[in-house]
Amino acid sequence: MKPAPSHLIGDLADEHQALDTMVSALESAAWRTPTPARGWDIADTISHLYFYDETARLAAADPESFRRHAAELVAGRLGPDHDVQAGRSLEPAELLERWRQARAGLLSALAEPAPSGRIPWYGPDMSPASFTTARLMETWAHGLDVADALGLPPVVSHRLRHVCHIGVGARRYSFLVHGIDDPGDPIRVEVEAPDGSLWTWGEPGAADRVEGLALDLALVVTHRRHIGDTGLRIEGPVARRWLSIAQSFAGPPGSGRSPGLRPLVQTVS
């Protein structure tokens, strides 16, 4: 029944703050800037994070109440735009404050032991560490949408390791939600971190390999760039099949991004 590791909670807080800094100085009109996420503007993006950080707090603090909420969502009783409604009815300053309160509550809940040892979510239940990593991954991915909308560089830091890690770890889930049997062949993943060091996963001698920048791998597993718009080097049929469907997030398969978006450079922020 351990809480999430303190370094993960701290990294999640830092990822929250990086996005907060991006939007806090915007004029109200700028919150209506369209993002690459179809039909969403910046306010919708922050509203989405506000909704799910609040439900994540509920999942961590009161699992039974969360399960009732999740059942209502699955049954469609919350409506198709449940996660962006706040952003379409509140002024940006109030929406930002509500998101700050929700994420503060989430961080506090994650610092307490999980009641049952695992935290429920819309996909499989997760350990507190994996749950915290998932929230960081989603914050980074949606933060990139905001950065793209504003023409800003991506947030690139050591925290990308968490995004890559959950993407690699979700390999089996990626095959499952696409209705494809995972061949099970080992895949070696080697990516260059922002500081120039090497992050690795998998067996060193595996024939199937993925190499390149950590940023590029994070972009692909979060569906923020098409593989063809990255510099990833992929060897082997299983590695190619996996990256063509890889997703680091729970839920049904996403459509991803169309090719041709502007390239991103991995520079430390």
Coordinates of C-alpha atoms in Angstrom, one line a residue:
M1 CA 0.0 0.0 0.0
K2 CA 2.9 2.3 -0.7
P3 CA 2.3 5.8 -2.1
A4 CA 3.8 6.9 -5.4
P5 CA 7.5 7.6 -5.2
S6 CA 8.3 11.2 -4.2
H7 CA 10.5 11.8 -7.2
L8 CA 7.7 10.8 -9.6
I9 CA 5.3 13.1 -7.8
G10 CA 7.8 15.9 -8.0
D11 CA 8.3 15.3 -11.7
L12 CA 4.5 15.4 -12.3
A13 CA 4.3 18.7 -10.4
D14 CA 7.1 20.1 -12.6
E15 CA 5.3 18.9 -15.7
H16 CA 2.2 20.6 -14.5
Q17 CA 4.1 23.8 -13.8
A18 CA 5.8 23.8 -17.2
L19 CA 2.3 23.9 -18.9
D20 CA 1.0 26.3 -16.4
T21 CA 3.8 28.7 -17.2
M22 CA 2.9 28.4 -20.9
V23 CA -0.7 29.4 -20.5
S24 CA -0.8 31.6 -17.4
A25 CA 0.3 34.8 -19.3
L26 CA -2.0 34.3 -22.3
E27 CA -4.7 36.9 -23.0
S28 CA -8.2 35.5 -22.8
A29 CA -8.6 35.5 -26.6
A30 CA -5.5 33.3 -27.0
W31 CA -7.1 30.5 -25.1
R32 CA -9.3 30.0 -28.2
T33 CA -6.3 29.2 -30.4
P34 CA -6.9 25.9 -32.2
T35 CA -4.5 23.1 -31.3
P36 CA -3.5 20.1 -33.6
A37 CA -6.1 18.0 -31.7
R38 CA -9.1 18.2 -34.0
G39 CA -11.8 20.5 -32.7
W40 CA -10.0 21.5 -29.6
D41 CA -8.5 24.9 -28.6
I42 CA -6.2 25.6 -25.7
A43 CA -9.1 26.1 -23.3
D44 CA -10.4 22.6 -24.2
T45 CA -7.0 21.1 -23.6
I46 CA -6.7 22.6 -20.1
S47 CA -10.3 21.7 -19.4
H48 CA -9.5 18.1 -20.4
L49 CA -6.6 18.0 -18.0
Y50 CA -8.6 19.6 -15.2
F51 CA -11.4 17.0 -15.6
Y52 CA -9.0 14.0 -15.6
D53 CA -6.7 15.3 -12.9
E54 CA -9.8 15.7 -10.7
T55 CA -11.0 12.2 -11.5
A56 CA -7.4 10.9 -11.0
R57 CA -7.5 12.5 -7.5
L58 CA -10.8 10.7 -6.9
A59 CA -9.3 7.4 -8.1
A60 CA -6.3 7.7 -5.8
A61 CA -8.3 8.9 -2.7
D62 CA -11.6 7.1 -3.0
P63 CA -11.5 4.1 -5.5
E64 CA -15.1 3.1 -4.9
S65 CA -16.5 6.6 -5.8
F66 CA -14.2 6.6 -8.8
R67 CA -15.6 3.3 -10.0
R68 CA -19.2 4.7 -9.8
H69 CA -18.1 7.7 -11.8
A70 CA -16.4 5.5 -14.4
A71 CA -19.5 3.4 -14.8
E72 CA -21.5 6.6 -15.4
L73 CA -19.0 7.7 -18.0
V74 CA -19.0 4.3 -19.8
A75 CA -22.9 4.4 -19.8
G76 CA -22.7 7.8 -21.5
R77 CA -24.5 9.7 -18.7
L78 CA -21.8 12.4 -18.6
G79 CA -22.3 13.4 -22.2
P80 CA -19.9 13.4 -25.2
D81 CA -18.1 16.6 -24.2
H82 CA -17.9 15.9 -20.5
D83 CA -14.2 16.7 -20.3
V84 CA -14.2 20.0 -22.1
Q85 CA -17.5 21.5 -20.8
A86 CA -15.7 23.6 -18.1
G87 CA -13.4 25.2 -20.7
R88 CA -16.4 26.2 -22.8
S89 CA -18.3 27.8 -19.9
L90 CA -15.7 29.3 -17.7
E91 CA -13.4 32.3 -18.1
P92 CA -9.8 31.2 -18.6
A93 CA -8.6 32.6 -15.3
E94 CA -11.2 30.5 -13.4
L95 CA -10.5 27.4 -15.5
L96 CA -6.8 27.8 -14.7
E97 CA -7.4 28.1 -11.0
R98 CA -9.7 25.1 -11.0
W99 CA -7.0 23.1 -12.7
R100 CA -4.4 24.2 -10.2
Q101 CA -6.7 23.1 -7.4
A102 CA -7.4 19.7 -9.0
R103 CA -3.8 18.9 -9.6
A104 CA -2.8 20.0 -6.1
G105 CA -5.4 17.6 -4.8
L106 CA -4.0 14.9 -7.0
L107 CA -0.5 15.4 -5.8
S108 CA -1.6 15.2 -2.2
A109 CA -3.6 12.0 -2.9
L110 CA -0.7 10.4 -4.6
A111 CA 1.5 11.1 -1.6
E112 CA -0.8 8.9 0.6
P113 CA -0.8 5.1 0.5
A114 CA -3.2 3.6 -2.1
P115 CA -6.1 2.1 -0.2
S116 CA -5.9 -1.2 -2.0
G117 CA -2.3 -1.0 -3.3
R118 CA -3.4 -0.2 -6.8
I119 CA -5.4 2.7 -8.3
P120 CA -8.3 2.1 -10.6
W121 CA -8.6 3.9 -14.0
Y122 CA -10.5 3.7 -17.2
G123 CA -8.2 1.0 -18.4
P124 CA -6.4 -1.6 -16.1
D125 CA -5.8 -0.7 -12.5
M126 CA -2.3 0.6 -11.9
S127 CA 0.3 0.8 -9.3
P128 CA 0.7 4.3 -7.8
A129 CA 4.0 4.7 -9.6
S130 CA 2.5 3.7 -13.0
F131 CA -0.5 5.9 -12.3
T132 CA 1.6 8.9 -11.6
T133 CA 3.7 8.2 -14.7
A134 CA 0.5 8.1 -16.8
R135 CA -0.6 11.4 -15.5
L136 CA 2.8 12.9 -16.4
M137 CA 2.6 11.4 -19.9
E138 CA -0.8 12.9 -20.5
T139 CA 0.2 16.3 -19.2
W140 CA 3.3 16.4 -21.4
A141 CA 1.3 15.2 -24.5
H142 CA -1.4 17.8 -24.1
G143 CA 1.2 20.4 -23.2
L144 CA 2.8 19.7 -26.6
D145 CA -0.6 20.4 -28.2
V146 CA -0.6 23.8 -26.5
A147 CA 3.1 24.5 -27.5
D148 CA 2.3 23.6 -31.1
A149 CA -0.7 25.9 -31.1
L150 CA 1.4 28.8 -29.8
G151 CA 4.4 28.0 -32.1
L152 CA 6.6 27.3 -29.0
P153 CA 9.3 24.6 -28.7
P154 CA 8.3 21.3 -26.9
V155 CA 9.0 20.9 -23.2
V156 CA 12.1 18.6 -23.2
S157 CA 13.7 17.5 -20.0
H158 CA 14.7 14.3 -18.1
R159 CA 11.0 13.8 -17.5
L160 CA 10.7 12.4 -21.1
R161 CA 12.1 9.2 -19.7
H162 CA 8.8 8.6 -18.0
V163 CA 6.9 9.2 -21.3
C164 CA 9.1 6.8 -23.2
H165 CA 9.0 4.2 -20.3
I166 CA 5.2 4.0 -20.3
G167 CA 5.1 3.9 -24.1
V168 CA 7.5 0.9 -24.1
G169 CA 5.7 -0.8 -21.3
A170 CA 2.3 -0.4 -23.0
R171 CA 3.4 -2.6 -26.0
R172 CA 1.1 -5.5 -25.1
Y173 CA -1.8 -3.1 -24.5
S174 CA -1.2 -1.4 -27.8
F175 CA -1.5 -4.7 -29.7
L176 CA -4.6 -5.7 -27.5
V177 CA -6.6 -2.6 -28.2
H178 CA -5.9 -3.0 -32.0
G179 CA -7.1 -6.6 -31.9
I180 CA -3.7 -7.9 -32.9
D181 CA -1.7 -10.7 -31.4
D182 CA 1.6 -9.6 -30.0
P183 CA 4.2 -11.8 -31.6
G184 CA 6.3 -11.5 -28.5
D185 CA 9.6 -11.1 -30.2
P186 CA 12.0 -8.9 -28.0
I187 CA 12.5 -5.4 -29.1
R188 CA 15.6 -3.4 -28.1
V189 CA 14.9 0.4 -27.6
E190 CA 17.8 2.8 -27.4
V191 CA 17.1 6.5 -27.4
E192 CA 19.3 9.6 -26.7
A193 CA 18.2 11.5 -23.7
P194 CA 18.2 15.3 -23.6
D195 CA 21.5 15.3 -21.8
G196 CA 23.1 13.1 -24.4
S197 CA 23.0 9.9 -22.3
L198 CA 21.4 6.7 -23.5
W199 CA 18.1 5.3 -22.2
T200 CA 17.5 1.6 -23.0
W201 CA 14.8 -1.0 -22.7
G202 CA 14.7 -4.7 -23.8
E203 CA 17.4 -7.3 -24.6
P204 CA 20.6 -5.9 -26.0
G205 CA 20.9 -8.6 -28.7
A206 CA 17.3 -8.4 -30.0
A207 CA 17.1 -8.3 -33.8
D208 CA 14.2 -5.9 -33.7
R209 CA 15.4 -2.4 -32.7
V210 CA 14.3 1.2 -32.3
E211 CA 16.9 3.9 -32.1
G212 CA 16.8 7.7 -32.2
L213 CA 16.0 10.6 -29.9
A214 CA 13.9 10.3 -26.8
L215 CA 11.7 13.1 -28.0
D216 CA 10.9 11.3 -31.2
L217 CA 9.9 8.1 -29.4
A218 CA 7.7 10.2 -27.0
L219 CA 6.1 11.9 -29.9
V220 CA 5.2 8.6 -31.5
V221 CA 3.8 6.7 -28.5
T222 CA 1.7 9.7 -27.5
H223 CA 0.4 10.1 -31.1
R224 CA 1.8 13.7 -31.4
R225 CA 3.8 13.1 -34.6
H226 CA 3.6 10.6 -37.4
I227 CA 6.6 8.2 -37.5
G228 CA 7.6 9.6 -40.8
D229 CA 8.0 13.1 -39.3
T230 CA 10.6 11.8 -36.8
G231 CA 14.1 10.5 -37.1
L232 CA 13.5 7.1 -35.5
R233 CA 15.4 4.2 -37.0
I234 CA 13.4 1.0 -36.9
E235 CA 14.8 -2.5 -37.6
G236 CA 12.7 -5.7 -37.8
P237 CA 9.0 -6.4 -38.6
V238 CA 7.9 -6.6 -35.0
A239 CA 9.4 -3.3 -34.1
R240 CA 7.8 -1.7 -37.2
R241 CA 4.4 -3.2 -36.4
W242 CA 4.6 -2.1 -32.8
L243 CA 5.5 1.5 -33.5
S244 CA 2.8 1.7 -36.2
I245 CA 0.2 1.1 -33.4
A246 CA 2.0 2.1 -30.3
Q247 CA 0.0 4.1 -27.8
S248 CA 1.0 5.1 -24.2
F249 CA -2.6 6.0 -23.1
A250 CA -5.6 4.0 -22.0
G251 CA -8.7 3.8 -24.2
P252 CA -9.5 2.9 -27.8
P253 CA -6.9 3.3 -30.6
G254 CA -6.4 7.0 -31.5
S255 CA -6.1 8.2 -35.0
G256 CA -2.8 9.9 -34.4
R257 CA -1.4 12.9 -36.3
S258 CA -1.3 13.2 -40.1
P259 CA 2.2 13.4 -41.6
G260 CA 3.7 16.8 -42.4
L261 CA 3.6 18.6 -39.0
R262 CA 6.6 20.8 -38.3
P263 CA 9.7 18.9 -37.0
L264 CA 10.7 19.3 -33.4
V265 CA 14.2 19.6 -32.0
Q266 CA 15.3 18.0 -28.8
T267 CA 16.8 20.9 -26.8
V268 CA 16.8 20.9 -23.0
S269 CA 14.3 23.3 -21.5

